[in-house]
Coordinates of C-alpha atoms in Angstrom, one line a residue:
M1 CA 2.6 15.3 -5.6
E2 CA 2.9 15.7 -2.0
L3 CA 0.9 14.8 1.1
V4 CA 0.0 17.6 3.5
N5 CA 1.0 17.4 7.2
I6 CA -2.0 18.7 8.9
L7 CA -0.1 19.4 12.2
E8 CA 2.2 21.8 10.1
D9 CA -0.6 24.2 9.4
E10 CA -2.4 25.9 12.3
H11 CA -5.5 26.6 10.4
L12 CA -6.0 23.2 8.8
S13 CA -5.3 21.6 12.4
T14 CA -8.3 23.9 13.6
L15 CA -10.3 22.9 10.6
N16 CA -9.7 19.3 11.1
H17 CA -10.4 19.3 14.8
S18 CA -13.9 20.9 14.0
C19 CA -14.3 18.2 11.2
A20 CA -13.8 15.5 14.0
H21 CA -16.5 17.1 16.1
M22 CA -18.9 17.2 13.1
M23 CA -18.1 13.4 12.4
A24 CA -18.8 12.7 16.1
Q25 CA -22.2 14.5 15.7
A26 CA -23.1 12.5 12.6
V27 CA -22.2 9.3 14.4
R28 CA -24.6 10.4 17.4
H29 CA -27.5 10.9 14.8
L30 CA -26.9 7.5 13.2
Y31 CA -26.1 5.6 16.5
P32 CA -27.8 7.4 19.4
N33 CA -26.1 5.4 22.1
A34 CA -22.6 6.1 20.9
K35 CA -19.9 7.1 23.5
F36 CA -17.0 9.0 22.5
W37 CA -13.4 9.1 23.9
V38 CA -10.9 11.5 22.3
G39 CA -10.9 12.9 18.7
P40 CA -7.4 14.8 18.1
V41 CA -5.8 16.2 15.2
V42 CA -2.8 14.2 13.7
A43 CA -0.4 14.7 10.9
E44 CA -2.8 12.6 8.3
G45 CA -6.0 14.6 9.5
F46 CA -8.1 13.5 12.6
Y47 CA -9.6 10.6 14.2
Y48 CA -12.2 9.9 16.9
D49 CA -12.3 6.8 19.2
M50 CA -15.9 5.8 19.9
D51 CA -18.0 3.0 21.7
L52 CA -20.7 1.9 19.6
G53 CA -21.9 -0.8 21.6
D54 CA -22.9 -4.0 19.7
V55 CA -22.3 -2.1 16.3
S56 CA -19.2 -3.1 14.4
L57 CA -18.3 -0.6 11.6
K58 CA -17.9 -1.7 8.0
D59 CA -16.4 0.1 5.0
E60 CA -19.8 1.0 3.7
D61 CA -20.9 2.6 7.1
L62 CA -18.2 5.2 6.4
L63 CA -20.4 6.3 3.5
K64 CA -23.5 6.6 5.6
I65 CA -21.6 8.7 8.2
E66 CA -20.2 11.0 5.4
K67 CA -23.8 11.4 4.0
E68 CA -24.9 12.7 7.5
M69 CA -21.9 14.8 7.8
K70 CA -22.7 16.5 4.6
K71 CA -26.3 17.3 5.9
I72 CA -24.8 18.8 8.9
A73 CA -22.2 20.9 7.0
K74 CA -25.0 22.1 4.7
D75 CA -27.2 23.3 7.7
G76 CA -24.2 25.2 8.7
K77 CA -24.8 25.7 12.5
R78 CA -22.4 28.1 14.2
I79 CA -20.0 26.5 16.8
V80 CA -20.2 28.0 20.0
R81 CA -17.9 27.8 23.1
K82 CA -19.0 27.7 26.5
E83 CA -17.2 27.6 29.8
I84 CA -18.8 25.4 32.6
S85 CA -17.9 24.2 36.1
K86 CA -16.5 20.7 36.7
E87 CA -19.9 19.8 38.4
E88 CA -21.8 20.8 35.3
A89 CA -19.8 19.0 33.2
L90 CA -20.1 15.6 35.0
E91 CA -23.8 16.2 35.1
M92 CA -23.9 17.0 31.3
F93 CA -21.8 14.0 30.4
G94 CA -22.9 11.8 33.4
D95 CA -24.1 8.9 31.1
D96 CA -20.8 8.7 29.2
E97 CA -18.2 6.9 31.2
Y98 CA -15.3 8.0 28.7
K99 CA -16.0 11.7 29.2
V100 CA -16.4 11.1 32.9
D101 CA -12.9 9.8 33.0
L102 CA -11.6 12.7 31.1
I103 CA -13.4 15.2 33.4
N104 CA -12.3 13.6 36.4
R105 CA -8.7 14.0 35.3
L106 CA -8.9 17.7 34.7
E107 CA -7.9 20.2 37.0
E108 CA -10.2 22.3 39.3
G109 CA -11.9 25.1 37.6
T110 CA -14.0 25.8 34.7
I111 CA -14.0 23.4 31.7
S112 CA -14.6 24.6 28.0
C113 CA -17.2 22.7 25.5
Y114 CA -18.3 23.4 22.1
S115 CA -21.8 23.1 20.7
Q116 CA -23.0 22.9 17.2
G117 CA -26.7 22.6 16.9
D118 CA -27.9 19.4 18.7
F119 CA -24.4 18.2 19.6
T120 CA -21.9 19.3 22.5
D121 CA -18.6 18.0 23.1
L122 CA -15.9 18.8 25.6
C123 CA -12.9 20.5 24.0
R124 CA -10.2 23.1 24.6
G125 CA -10.6 24.5 21.1
P126 CA -10.3 26.5 19.0
H127 CA -12.5 25.8 16.3
V128 CA -13.7 27.3 13.1
E129 CA -16.9 29.6 13.1
S130 CA -19.3 27.2 11.7
V131 CA -19.7 23.5 10.4
K132 CA -20.1 24.9 6.8
M133 CA -16.6 25.4 6.9
C134 CA -15.9 21.8 7.2
K135 CA -17.7 20.6 4.0
N136 CA -14.8 19.5 2.1
F137 CA -13.9 16.3 4.0
K138 CA -13.4 12.6 3.4
L139 CA -13.6 9.7 5.8
L140 CA -10.4 7.5 5.1
K141 CA -10.6 4.4 7.1
H142 CA -11.7 2.8 10.5
S143 CA -10.0 0.3 12.7
G144 CA -9.9 -1.0 16.2
A145 CA -8.2 1.0 19.1
Y146 CA -8.0 0.2 22.8
W147 CA -9.4 2.7 25.3
K148 CA -6.2 4.7 26.4
G149 CA -4.0 2.3 24.4
D150 CA -4.2 -0.4 27.0
S151 CA -4.9 -3.7 25.8
N152 CA -6.3 -4.6 29.0
N153 CA -9.1 -2.0 28.1
K154 CA -12.1 -2.3 26.0
M155 CA -11.6 -2.1 22.2
L156 CA -13.3 1.1 20.7
Q157 CA -13.8 2.0 17.1
R158 CA -11.4 4.6 15.5
V159 CA -12.6 6.4 12.4
Y160 CA -10.0 8.6 10.5
G161 CA -10.8 11.5 8.2
I162 CA -9.3 14.5 6.7
C163 CA -10.7 18.2 5.8
F164 CA -9.6 21.0 3.6
D165 CA -10.6 24.5 2.8
T166 CA -11.6 23.7 -0.9
K167 CA -12.6 20.6 -2.9
E168 CA -9.5 21.1 -5.1
Q169 CA -7.2 20.8 -2.3
L170 CA -9.0 17.5 -1.0
E171 CA -8.9 16.0 -4.2
A172 CA -5.2 16.7 -4.7
H173 CA -4.5 15.1 -1.3
L174 CA -6.6 12.0 -2.0
E175 CA -4.7 11.6 -5.2
A176 CA -1.4 11.8 -3.3
L177 CA -2.9 9.2 -0.9
E178 CA -3.5 6.9 -3.8
E179 CA 0.1 7.3 -4.9
A180 CA 1.4 6.5 -1.4
K181 CA -0.8 3.2 -1.5
K182 CA 1.0 2.5 -4.9
R183 CA 4.4 3.1 -3.2
D184 CA 3.6 0.9 0.1
H185 CA 6.9 -0.7 0.9
K186 CA 5.2 -3.9 2.1
K187 CA 3.6 -4.2 -1.5
L188 CA 6.6 -3.4 -3.5
G189 CA 8.8 -5.4 -1.2
K190 CA 6.9 -8.4 -2.2
E191 CA 6.6 -7.6 -5.9
M192 CA 10.5 -6.8 -6.1
E193 CA 11.2 -9.8 -3.9
L194 CA 13.2 -7.7 -1.5
F195 CA 12.0 -9.1 1.9
M196 CA 9.4 -11.1 3.7
L197 CA 7.6 -11.2 7.0
S198 CA 7.0 -14.5 8.9
E199 CA 4.6 -15.3 11.9
Y200 CA 7.5 -17.3 13.1
A201 CA 9.3 -14.3 13.8
P202 CA 7.0 -11.3 14.1
G203 CA 8.5 -7.9 13.8
M204 CA 11.8 -9.6 12.3
P205 CA 11.9 -9.1 8.7
I206 CA 13.7 -11.6 6.7
M207 CA 15.8 -10.2 3.7
L208 CA 15.5 -12.0 0.5
P209 CA 18.4 -12.3 -2.0
N210 CA 17.4 -9.0 -3.9
G211 CA 16.9 -7.3 -0.3
M212 CA 20.4 -8.3 0.7
I213 CA 22.0 -6.7 -2.5
F214 CA 20.0 -3.6 -1.7
R215 CA 21.0 -3.8 2.1
N216 CA 24.6 -4.6 1.3
I217 CA 24.9 -1.6 -1.1
L218 CA 23.7 0.8 1.7
E219 CA 26.1 -0.7 4.1
Q220 CA 29.2 -0.6 1.9
F221 CA 28.2 3.0 1.0
W222 CA 28.1 3.7 4.6
Y223 CA 31.4 2.2 5.4
Q224 CA 33.1 4.0 2.4
E225 CA 31.8 7.4 3.5
H226 CA 32.8 6.9 7.1
T227 CA 36.1 5.6 6.1
K228 CA 37.0 9.0 4.4
E229 CA 36.0 10.9 7.6
G230 CA 38.3 8.7 9.9
Y231 CA 36.0 6.4 11.5
Q232 CA 37.0 3.2 13.0
F233 CA 34.8 0.1 12.9
I234 CA 33.9 -2.3 15.7
K235 CA 31.5 -5.1 16.1
T236 CA 30.0 -5.8 19.8
P237 CA 28.2 -8.7 21.2
I238 CA 24.6 -8.9 20.8
I239 CA 24.2 -10.2 24.2
A240 CA 25.6 -9.0 27.5
S241 CA 25.2 -9.6 31.2
R242 CA 22.8 -7.6 33.4
E243 CA 25.8 -5.7 35.0
L244 CA 26.6 -4.1 31.9
W245 CA 22.9 -2.7 31.6
E246 CA 22.8 -1.7 35.3
I247 CA 25.7 0.5 34.6
S248 CA 24.4 1.9 31.6
G249 CA 20.9 2.6 33.2
H250 CA 18.9 0.4 30.9
W251 CA 18.3 -2.5 33.5
D252 CA 16.3 0.0 35.4
H253 CA 14.7 2.3 32.9
Y254 CA 14.3 0.2 29.7
Q255 CA 14.0 -3.5 30.9
Q256 CA 10.4 -3.8 29.8
N257 CA 11.4 -3.2 26.3
M258 CA 14.5 -5.8 26.5
Y259 CA 14.6 -9.5 26.0
T260 CA 16.3 -11.1 28.7
T261 CA 17.5 -14.7 29.5
K262 CA 19.8 -16.6 31.9
V263 CA 23.1 -18.0 31.2
D264 CA 24.9 -20.0 33.8
D265 CA 22.6 -18.7 36.4
R266 CA 23.4 -15.0 35.5
D267 CA 21.0 -12.6 34.0
F268 CA 21.7 -11.7 30.4
A269 CA 19.9 -9.2 27.9
I270 CA 20.0 -9.0 24.2
K271 CA 21.2 -5.4 23.4
P272 CA 18.5 -2.9 22.9
M273 CA 21.3 -0.3 22.1
N274 CA 24.9 -0.2 20.8
C275 CA 26.2 2.5 23.2
P276 CA 27.5 0.3 26.2
G277 CA 29.7 -1.7 23.6
A278 CA 31.3 1.6 22.4
L279 CA 32.0 2.5 25.8
L280 CA 33.7 -0.9 26.6
V281 CA 35.9 -0.3 23.5
Y282 CA 37.1 3.3 24.7
N283 CA 38.0 1.9 28.1
N284 CA 40.0 -0.9 26.6
S285 CA 42.8 1.5 26.3
L286 CA 44.3 4.7 27.9
H287 CA 43.6 8.1 26.0
S288 CA 45.4 11.4 25.5
Y289 CA 43.8 14.5 24.6
K290 CA 45.8 13.9 21.3
D291 CA 43.8 10.8 20.7
L292 CA 40.5 12.7 20.4
P293 CA 38.4 13.1 18.5
L294 CA 38.0 9.3 18.6
R295 CA 35.1 8.4 16.0
I296 CA 33.9 4.7 16.6
G297 CA 31.3 3.4 14.1
E298 CA 29.3 0.2 14.2
L299 CA 26.4 -1.4 12.2
G300 CA 24.9 -3.1 15.4
Q301 CA 21.7 -5.3 15.3
V302 CA 19.7 -4.4 18.4
H303 CA 16.4 -5.9 19.6
R304 CA 13.5 -4.1 21.3
H305 CA 10.2 -5.4 22.4
E306 CA 7.4 -3.6 20.4
A307 CA 3.7 -4.1 20.7
S308 CA 2.3 -6.4 18.3
G309 CA -0.3 -3.9 17.0
A310 CA 2.4 -1.3 16.4
L311 CA 4.4 -3.6 14.0
N312 CA 4.6 -2.3 10.5
G313 CA 6.7 -3.8 7.7
L314 CA 10.2 -2.4 7.9
F315 CA 8.8 0.6 9.5
R316 CA 8.2 -0.5 13.0
V317 CA 10.1 -4.0 14.1
R318 CA 11.4 -5.9 17.0
T319 CA 15.0 -6.2 15.4
F320 CA 17.0 -3.6 13.4
T321 CA 20.3 -2.4 12.5
Q322 CA 21.5 0.9 13.6
D323 CA 24.1 2.9 12.0
D324 CA 25.6 4.0 15.3
A325 CA 28.7 6.1 15.9
H326 CA 30.0 7.2 19.1
I327 CA 32.4 10.1 18.9
F328 CA 34.6 11.0 22.0
V329 CA 35.5 14.5 22.1
T330 CA 37.1 17.3 24.4
P331 CA 34.7 20.3 24.9
D332 CA 36.7 22.6 22.7
Q333 CA 36.3 20.1 19.8
L334 CA 32.8 19.6 19.9
E335 CA 31.6 22.3 17.9
E336 CA 33.9 21.5 14.9
E337 CA 33.2 17.8 15.3
V338 CA 29.3 18.4 15.1
K339 CA 30.0 20.4 12.0
K340 CA 31.7 17.7 10.4
V341 CA 28.9 15.2 11.2
L342 CA 26.3 17.5 9.7
M343 CA 28.3 17.9 6.6
L344 CA 28.6 13.9 6.2
I345 CA 24.8 13.8 6.8
D346 CA 24.4 16.5 4.0
R347 CA 26.4 14.3 1.7
I348 CA 24.7 11.1 2.3
Y349 CA 21.3 12.3 2.0
S350 CA 22.0 14.5 -0.9
V351 CA 22.9 11.1 -2.9
F352 CA 19.4 10.1 -2.3
G353 CA 17.6 13.3 -3.4
L354 CA 16.4 13.6 0.3
S355 CA 15.9 17.2 1.7
Y356 CA 15.8 17.7 5.4
T357 CA 15.5 20.3 8.4
I358 CA 17.4 20.3 11.7
E359 CA 15.7 20.7 15.2
L360 CA 17.6 21.6 18.1
S361 CA 16.3 20.2 21.5
T362 CA 17.4 22.0 24.4
R363 CA 17.6 21.4 28.3
P364 CA 14.5 19.9 29.9
E365 CA 12.9 22.0 32.7
S366 CA 14.0 19.3 35.4
G367 CA 15.6 15.8 35.7
Y368 CA 18.8 17.1 33.8
I369 CA 22.4 16.1 34.7
G370 CA 25.2 18.5 34.5
S371 CA 25.4 22.0 35.2
L372 CA 23.6 25.1 33.6
E373 CA 27.0 26.4 32.4
I374 CA 27.7 23.0 30.6
W375 CA 24.4 22.9 29.1
E376 CA 24.5 26.4 27.9
Q377 CA 27.9 25.7 26.3
S378 CA 26.7 22.5 24.4
E379 CA 23.6 23.9 23.1
K380 CA 25.5 27.0 21.8
A381 CA 28.2 24.7 20.2
L382 CA 25.3 22.5 18.6
A383 CA 23.7 25.7 17.2
N384 CA 26.9 27.3 16.1
A385 CA 27.7 24.1 14.0
C386 CA 24.6 24.2 12.2
V387 CA 25.2 27.9 11.7
H388 CA 29.1 27.1 10.4
A389 CA 27.8 24.3 8.4
G390 CA 25.5 26.6 6.6
K391 CA 22.3 24.9 8.0
E392 CA 19.3 26.4 9.3
Y393 CA 17.6 25.0 12.4
V394 CA 14.7 25.5 14.5
V395 CA 14.6 25.1 18.4
N396 CA 12.5 22.6 20.2
P397 CA 12.6 24.1 23.8
G398 CA 12.9 21.7 26.6
D399 CA 12.8 18.3 24.4
G400 CA 16.5 17.5 24.9
A401 CA 17.3 14.1 26.7
F402 CA 18.2 14.5 30.3
Y403 CA 21.8 13.7 29.5
G404 CA 22.2 16.3 27.0
P405 CA 20.8 18.6 24.1
K406 CA 20.4 17.1 20.6
L407 CA 19.9 17.7 16.9
D408 CA 17.3 15.8 15.2
I409 CA 17.2 15.4 11.4
H410 CA 13.9 15.3 9.6
I411 CA 14.1 14.2 6.0
K412 CA 11.3 14.8 3.4
D413 CA 10.5 12.0 1.1
S414 CA 9.1 12.6 -2.5
L415 CA 5.7 12.8 -1.3
G416 CA 6.5 15.4 1.2
R417 CA 6.3 13.2 4.3
D418 CA 8.4 13.7 7.2
W419 CA 10.6 11.1 8.7
Q420 CA 13.1 11.6 11.7
C421 CA 16.0 9.5 10.9
G422 CA 19.4 11.1 11.7
T423 CA 20.2 12.6 15.3
V424 CA 23.4 14.0 16.9
Q425 CA 23.0 13.7 20.6
L426 CA 25.5 15.1 23.3
D427 CA 25.8 12.9 26.2
M428 CA 27.3 13.9 29.6
N429 CA 26.1 10.8 31.4
L430 CA 27.4 7.6 30.0
P431 CA 31.1 8.6 30.0
Q432 CA 30.6 9.5 33.6
R433 CA 28.8 6.2 34.4
F434 CA 31.5 4.2 32.6
E435 CA 34.3 6.3 34.2
C436 CA 35.7 7.1 30.8
T437 CA 38.7 9.5 31.2
Y438 CA 41.5 11.1 28.9
V439 CA 44.5 12.9 30.1
D440 CA 44.6 16.5 29.2
S441 CA 47.4 18.8 28.1
E442 CA 48.2 19.5 31.8
G443 CA 48.4 15.5 32.7
K444 CA 45.1 15.8 34.5
K445 CA 42.4 13.2 34.0
Q446 CA 39.1 14.4 32.2
I447 CA 35.7 13.0 31.3
P448 CA 35.2 13.1 27.5
I449 CA 32.1 14.4 26.1
M450 CA 30.3 11.5 23.9
L451 CA 28.3 12.2 20.8
H452 CA 25.7 9.5 19.7
R453 CA 24.8 10.0 16.0
V454 CA 23.1 8.1 13.3
I455 CA 22.2 8.8 9.7
Y456 CA 20.2 6.1 8.4
G457 CA 18.7 5.6 11.8
S458 CA 17.7 2.0 11.3
I459 CA 19.0 0.4 8.1
E460 CA 15.8 -1.6 7.9
R461 CA 13.5 1.6 8.2
F462 CA 15.7 3.6 5.8
M463 CA 15.3 0.7 3.1
G464 CA 11.4 1.1 3.6
I465 CA 11.7 5.0 3.3
L466 CA 13.8 4.7 0.0
I467 CA 11.4 2.0 -1.3
E468 CA 8.6 4.6 -1.0
H469 CA 10.6 7.5 -1.9
F470 CA 11.6 6.0 -5.2
A471 CA 8.4 4.1 -5.7
G472 CA 10.6 1.1 -6.1
H473 CA 12.5 2.8 -9.2
F474 CA 15.9 2.8 -7.7
P475 CA 18.7 4.6 -9.1
L476 CA 20.9 2.3 -11.0
W477 CA 23.6 1.9 -8.6
L478 CA 21.2 1.1 -5.9
S479 CA 19.0 -1.6 -7.7
P480 CA 19.5 -5.2 -6.8
V481 CA 18.9 -6.3 -10.4
Q482 CA 19.9 -3.4 -12.8
F483 CA 19.2 -5.0 -16.1
D484 CA 16.9 -7.8 -17.7
V485 CA 18.3 -8.8 -21.2
I486 CA 15.5 -10.2 -23.2
P487 CA 15.9 -11.6 -26.6
V488 CA 13.1 -11.2 -29.0
H489 CA 13.0 -14.6 -30.1
V490 CA 14.7 -17.1 -27.7
E491 CA 15.8 -19.6 -30.6
K492 CA 17.1 -16.8 -32.9
H493 CA 18.7 -14.3 -30.5
L494 CA 19.7 -16.2 -27.3
D495 CA 23.5 -16.3 -28.1
Y496 CA 23.6 -12.4 -28.9
A497 CA 21.7 -12.0 -25.5
K498 CA 24.2 -14.0 -23.5
E499 CA 26.9 -12.0 -25.1
I500 CA 25.4 -8.6 -23.9
V501 CA 24.9 -10.1 -20.4
S502 CA 28.6 -11.1 -20.3
L503 CA 29.6 -7.7 -21.4
L504 CA 27.4 -6.1 -18.6
E505 CA 28.9 -8.4 -16.0
K506 CA 32.3 -7.8 -16.9
A507 CA 31.5 -3.9 -16.4
G508 CA 30.4 -4.9 -12.8
M509 CA 26.6 -4.8 -13.4
R510 CA 24.1 -7.0 -11.8
V511 CA 22.2 -8.4 -14.7
Q512 CA 19.7 -11.4 -15.5
L513 CA 18.6 -13.1 -18.7
D514 CA 15.2 -13.8 -19.3
A515 CA 15.1 -16.5 -22.0
R516 CA 11.9 -18.0 -21.0
N517 CA 9.5 -19.3 -23.7
E518 CA 7.0 -16.6 -23.1
K519 CA 5.8 -13.8 -25.4
L520 CA 7.9 -10.7 -25.6
G521 CA 5.3 -8.3 -24.2
Y522 CA 4.8 -10.5 -21.1
R523 CA 8.6 -10.7 -20.4
V524 CA 9.0 -6.8 -20.5
R525 CA 5.9 -6.1 -18.6
E526 CA 7.1 -8.6 -15.6
A527 CA 10.5 -6.7 -15.7
Q528 CA 8.5 -3.6 -15.5
I529 CA 6.5 -4.8 -12.4
K530 CA 9.8 -5.8 -10.4
K531 CA 11.0 -2.3 -11.3
I532 CA 14.2 -3.4 -13.0
P533 CA 15.7 -0.2 -14.0
Y534 CA 16.7 -1.1 -17.7
Q535 CA 15.0 -3.7 -19.8
I536 CA 17.4 -4.6 -22.8
V537 CA 15.8 -6.0 -25.8
V538 CA 17.8 -7.7 -28.5
G539 CA 16.5 -8.6 -31.8
E540 CA 17.7 -9.2 -35.5
K541 CA 18.7 -5.5 -36.3
D542 CA 20.4 -5.5 -33.0
M543 CA 22.5 -8.5 -33.9
E544 CA 23.4 -7.0 -37.3
N545 CA 24.5 -3.5 -36.1
H546 CA 25.9 -4.6 -32.7
T547 CA 23.3 -2.4 -30.8
V548 CA 21.0 -2.9 -27.9
T549 CA 17.3 -1.5 -27.7
I550 CA 16.9 0.0 -24.1
R551 CA 13.7 0.8 -22.1
K552 CA 13.8 2.6 -18.5
S553 CA 11.6 1.2 -15.8
G554 CA 8.4 3.2 -15.6
S555 CA 8.5 4.4 -19.2
K556 CA 7.2 3.3 -22.6
E557 CA 9.8 5.0 -24.7
Q558 CA 12.8 3.2 -26.0
M559 CA 16.2 4.0 -27.7
T560 CA 18.7 2.0 -29.5
L561 CA 22.5 2.4 -28.9
D562 CA 25.8 0.9 -29.8
V563 CA 26.6 -1.7 -27.2
D564 CA 29.9 -0.2 -26.1
Q565 CA 28.4 3.1 -25.8
A566 CA 25.5 1.9 -23.9
V567 CA 27.9 -0.1 -21.3
E568 CA 30.2 3.3 -20.9
N569 CA 26.7 5.3 -20.3
F570 CA 25.7 2.7 -17.6
K571 CA 29.0 2.6 -15.9
L572 CA 29.0 6.4 -15.7
E573 CA 25.5 6.4 -14.1
V574 CA 26.6 4.0 -11.6
E575 CA 29.9 5.8 -10.7
T576 CA 28.3 9.2 -10.3
K577 CA 25.2 7.4 -8.4
A578 CA 22.9 9.5 -10.5
L579 CA 19.4 9.6 -9.5
F580 CA 17.0 7.5 -11.7
K581 CA 14.6 9.7 -13.5

């Protein structure tokens, strides 16, 4: 069961764009004074922003719009493209200030529009041949959206929808959407007592005890894997003076997203990125080419001001921890070091059952620093590293940062959704700004190349992705509470249940005892809701035979095993980091 990314399919993108026009036509039929801003295709389907005057859409209104759309699709009008002048367009749409604004911002020359029956809209196209092809659709939700995304402008109404070629494709996608709702990390995070959100700290999630166990496991795993690869670890201050951010360039280019304050009449800022701290550490001592590559890792907490409307659970926050590493290399070490990073990324993602793709972003057309020769060498080194690591990649031309090319790692979760988490960015700018040097084999000072790289990206966001990827059913090694031991009758079987708890704890497991005076079915059901991997029920026969009755989370099946054998099985499952199925 996978969600389809509409933007990845050219035909579906065209179909959904045509359906957005059909929706606008239906809205115009129902609300003759409606005015329209933009209706683009997005990964989830399409949406259209509209001004309906005094009308405020409700959920039931979407059903009315759908009914009208079905009539339009059944009528089956052809979609016809027409080229008109800018003057004609202004005359045609003169009573719609939103379209007038769009037209005035277009370059001089002809403008394309598309008509279907009694409805015409500005559009570059392309579109499908007729509205009949758009009959398999569903309107998904509605919300408010500021005109041009500016909170100072009027609030418009946005309606989302999706369209497929067949009824079967649509139904499969809607089923996957329902599954995604069940997996919502905010819902599961509350049920599993992982984290909470508070209006006292908007955009700053609070980790609950279970969430801290989950988080600590991820961090410990990160430290273990990086220690194997020769990384050294640092901790840099969360706040630093304006001068540091001026050297790094953040003060001039990123200040609107930074939290600032004054200390002893000096300007300070909470760090939005960890990079400057790593550069200070590098400059703390002299370096020879023999010291490189130097791998410096930091799980560093950063703060960035995000618009309140953009905040979303653990996915979009105002404070998060980046699993940063900054690697200083000589030019001839670059390719091999990137290859090692890719192999580490592969090893870590595979533990979570996450597949991924790699995107190579190359030199922008303008505004970049460094010579063409260095850029070409750097891009070739990144490409070769992918090849030698046995990894395919696609090129994203001109999308590199001004300071260097990069590899972006896109993971796919169990619903087929794409998440950009890992990245490997080559930086020729900051080492120069911070006057970082090393002495080469000829005794000359050189500026090192710096690699920025993350794997989790943001620990908080990665936690949210994993919650939804596993639907809360974490592998045993990752689960905050691994076992719930439940005596059938508290009075009769409590001592034996405590014995099982003790054995599991001695084996290093995280276990809780549910000896509440509640019905057995209620206690088992609650453990299932909290996605505890194993419920261990002990009764009379278990006591007699020194066994345990085990039920996996999400399953109604159960099995009975000898206690010692069960503990050994559990230990092996944790040690191998087996995926929970």
